[in-house]
Amino acid sequence: MLKKPTGEEIMQETGYLKENKKVLELLKRIKKFQAFSDDDIEAFLEVGKLKSYEAGETIISKGDKDQWVYFLISGQVKIVKGEKTFAVLEGGGDLFGEMGVIDGAPRSASVWALARTMVLGLDCSNLDQRLKDNARVFQYAVFRLFAETLAERLRQTDEELLKLQTELKKKDKLIAQLKKSGGLEDETIWV
C-alpha cells in the first residue's frame, strides 16, 4: 500500500535539456510526441527537465501554485483528490498537471509516484522571455497536447456518465416495478 509522502523525498532532476539529442530520441519514441518535428520537440527541451522519483514521492502537492506540466516517460503515478484516487497513469507520454498551467489556479490534486518514475517537466512560466523565437511554436504544441488530453478525458467522462445514467434508469424501473407489484412498502431504497 502506498504511504503518504514523508517530506524526505529524493527526487533528482537534470538541468534544462536544451539540445539534448539523447532525450530528443527518447521523446520521439513516445506516441504523443511523434506528431511533432525535431524543432518542436527541441522547443520542449528548452524549458524541460527530466525528473526522477522513487515510489511514494510527491510530484505535485495539492494547493501548490506553479507553472509546471509533466509528461510521464516511465513508471506509474497516482492522482489523488482528498482521499479519493482520481486516476492512475501508466503510459509513456501521459500528461498531467496541465490544469494549473491553463487557468493559473492552485493545484487541485496531488500526484505521487507509485513506482520509480521518470517525467519530463516543462516549466511554462515566462515562456515568451525564455523561448524568444520559439515561444509561439512551443505554445501551439503544448496547447495542442492539452486539447487532445482534455478531449480524451471528456470522452471518458461522457462514457462514464452514460453508463451511470443507464444504471440509474434500470434501478428506477426496478423500483417502479417493485412498488407496482406491492413488493416495496418502504420508500427508502438502498442502492
Coordinates of C-alpha atoms in Angstrom, one line a residue, residues 6-185:
T6 CA 7.1 12.0 4.3
G7 CA 8.9 15.1 3.0
E8 CA 12.2 13.2 2.8
E9 CA 11.9 12.8 -0.9
I10 CA 15.0 12.1 -3.0
M11 CA 13.7 13.4 -6.4
Q12 CA 16.5 14.0 -8.9
E13 CA 16.4 16.3 -11.9
T14 CA 18.6 17.4 -14.7
G15 CA 19.3 20.9 -15.8
Y16 CA 17.3 22.3 -18.7
L17 CA 17.6 20.0 -21.6
K18 CA 18.3 22.4 -24.5
E19 CA 20.0 20.5 -27.4
N20 CA 20.0 17.1 -25.6
K21 CA 19.9 14.6 -28.5
K22 CA 19.6 11.6 -26.3
V23 CA 16.4 12.9 -24.7
L24 CA 15.1 14.1 -28.1
E25 CA 15.4 10.5 -29.4
L26 CA 13.7 9.1 -26.3
L27 CA 10.7 11.5 -26.7
K28 CA 10.4 10.7 -30.5
R29 CA 9.6 7.1 -29.5
I30 CA 6.6 8.2 -27.3
K31 CA 3.3 8.3 -29.3
K32 CA 2.2 11.7 -28.2
F33 CA 5.4 13.3 -29.4
Q34 CA 5.5 11.5 -32.8
A35 CA 3.4 14.2 -34.4
F36 CA 6.0 16.8 -33.7
S37 CA 9.1 17.8 -35.7
D38 CA 12.5 17.7 -34.1
D39 CA 12.3 21.5 -33.9
D40 CA 9.1 21.3 -32.0
I41 CA 10.5 18.8 -29.5
E42 CA 13.6 20.9 -29.1
A43 CA 11.4 23.8 -28.1
F44 CA 10.0 21.5 -25.3
L45 CA 13.5 20.7 -24.2
E46 CA 14.5 24.3 -23.9
V47 CA 12.1 24.6 -20.9
G48 CA 12.2 20.9 -19.9
K49 CA 13.9 18.9 -17.1
L50 CA 13.9 15.2 -16.6
K51 CA 12.9 14.4 -13.1
S52 CA 13.2 11.0 -11.4
Y53 CA 11.1 10.0 -8.4
E54 CA 11.1 6.9 -6.2
A55 CA 7.8 5.2 -5.1
G56 CA 5.9 7.3 -2.7
E57 CA 7.5 10.7 -3.6
T58 CA 5.3 13.7 -4.3
I59 CA 5.4 15.1 -7.8
I60 CA 2.7 17.7 -7.3
S61 CA 1.1 18.8 -4.0
K62 CA -2.5 20.0 -3.8
G63 CA -2.6 23.7 -3.3
D64 CA 0.7 24.5 -4.8
K65 CA 0.8 27.2 -7.4
D66 CA 3.3 26.7 -10.1
Q67 CA 3.5 26.6 -13.9
W68 CA 4.9 23.1 -14.5
V69 CA 3.3 20.5 -16.7
Y70 CA 4.5 16.9 -16.8
F71 CA 4.8 14.1 -19.3
L72 CA 5.2 10.6 -17.9
I73 CA 8.2 9.0 -19.5
S74 CA 8.3 5.8 -17.4
G75 CA 6.8 4.5 -14.2
Q76 CA 3.4 5.0 -12.7
V77 CA 1.7 7.9 -10.9
K78 CA -1.4 8.2 -8.8
I79 CA -3.5 11.4 -8.9
V80 CA -5.3 11.9 -5.6
K81 CA -8.0 14.4 -4.7
G82 CA -8.6 14.3 -0.9
E83 CA -8.7 10.6 0.0
K84 CA -10.0 9.6 -3.5
T85 CA -7.8 8.2 -6.2
F86 CA -8.8 10.2 -9.3
A87 CA -6.5 8.4 -11.8
V88 CA -3.5 6.1 -12.1
L89 CA -1.3 6.9 -15.2
E90 CA 1.0 4.2 -16.6
G91 CA 1.5 5.1 -20.2
G92 CA 4.5 6.8 -21.7
G93 CA 3.6 10.3 -22.7
D94 CA 0.6 10.7 -20.4
L95 CA 0.2 14.3 -19.5
F96 CA -0.7 15.7 -16.0
G97 CA -0.5 19.0 -14.2
E98 CA -1.9 20.9 -17.2
M99 CA -4.9 22.5 -15.5
G100 CA -2.8 24.8 -13.3
V101 CA -0.9 26.0 -16.4
I102 CA -4.2 26.6 -18.3
D103 CA -6.0 28.6 -15.6
G104 CA -3.3 29.6 -13.2
A105 CA -5.2 28.2 -10.2
P106 CA -3.6 26.3 -7.3
R107 CA -3.2 22.6 -7.8
S108 CA -6.5 20.8 -7.3
A109 CA -4.9 17.4 -6.7
S110 CA -1.7 15.7 -5.5
V111 CA 0.3 13.4 -7.7
W112 CA 2.5 10.7 -6.2
A113 CA 4.9 8.2 -7.8
L114 CA 3.7 4.6 -7.4
A115 CA 7.0 3.2 -8.6
R116 CA 10.3 4.5 -9.8
T117 CA 9.1 7.2 -12.2
M118 CA 10.7 9.5 -14.8
V119 CA 8.9 12.5 -16.1
L120 CA 9.6 15.4 -18.4
G121 CA 8.7 18.5 -16.6
L122 CA 8.1 21.6 -18.6
D123 CA 8.4 25.0 -16.9
C124 CA 5.7 27.1 -18.6
S125 CA 6.4 30.3 -16.6
N126 CA 7.7 33.3 -18.6
L127 CA 7.7 31.4 -21.9
D128 CA 7.8 34.4 -24.1
Q129 CA 11.0 35.7 -22.5
R130 CA 12.7 32.3 -22.2
L131 CA 12.0 30.9 -25.7
K132 CA 12.0 34.1 -27.7
D133 CA 11.6 32.9 -31.3
N134 CA 10.3 29.5 -30.4
A135 CA 7.6 30.7 -27.9
R136 CA 4.7 30.5 -30.4
V137 CA 5.7 27.1 -31.7
F138 CA 6.0 25.8 -28.1
Q139 CA 2.7 27.3 -27.0
Y140 CA 1.0 25.8 -30.0
A141 CA 2.5 22.4 -29.4
V142 CA 1.7 22.3 -25.7
F143 CA -1.8 23.6 -26.1
R144 CA -2.5 21.1 -28.9
L145 CA -1.4 18.3 -26.4
F146 CA -3.6 19.9 -23.7
A147 CA -6.6 19.9 -26.1
E148 CA -6.0 16.3 -27.1
T149 CA -5.7 15.2 -23.4
L150 CA -8.7 17.2 -22.3
A151 CA -10.8 15.8 -25.2
E152 CA -9.8 12.3 -24.3
R153 CA -10.7 12.9 -20.6
L154 CA -14.0 14.5 -21.6
R155 CA -14.8 11.5 -23.8
Q156 CA -14.1 9.1 -21.0
T157 CA -16.2 11.2 -18.6
D158 CA -19.1 11.2 -21.1
E159 CA -18.9 7.4 -21.4
E160 CA -18.9 7.0 -17.6
L161 CA -21.8 9.4 -17.3
L162 CA -23.8 7.5 -19.9
K163 CA -23.2 4.2 -18.1
L164 CA -24.3 5.7 -14.8
Q165 CA -27.4 7.2 -16.4
T166 CA -28.3 3.8 -17.9
E167 CA -27.8 2.1 -14.5
L168 CA -29.9 4.7 -12.8
K169 CA -32.7 4.2 -15.3
K170 CA -32.6 0.4 -14.7
K171 CA -32.8 0.9 -11.0
D172 CA -35.6 3.4 -11.3
K173 CA -37.5 0.9 -13.5
L174 CA -36.9 -1.9 -10.9
I175 CA -38.1 0.3 -8.1
A176 CA -41.3 1.2 -10.0
Q177 CA -41.9 -2.5 -10.8
L178 CA -41.5 -3.4 -7.1
K179 CA -43.8 -0.6 -6.0
K180 CA -46.4 -1.7 -8.5
S181 CA -46.3 -5.3 -7.5
G182 CA -46.5 -4.5 -3.8
G183 CA -43.1 -5.8 -3.2
L184 CA -41.9 -2.5 -1.9
E185 CA -43.5 -1.0 1.2

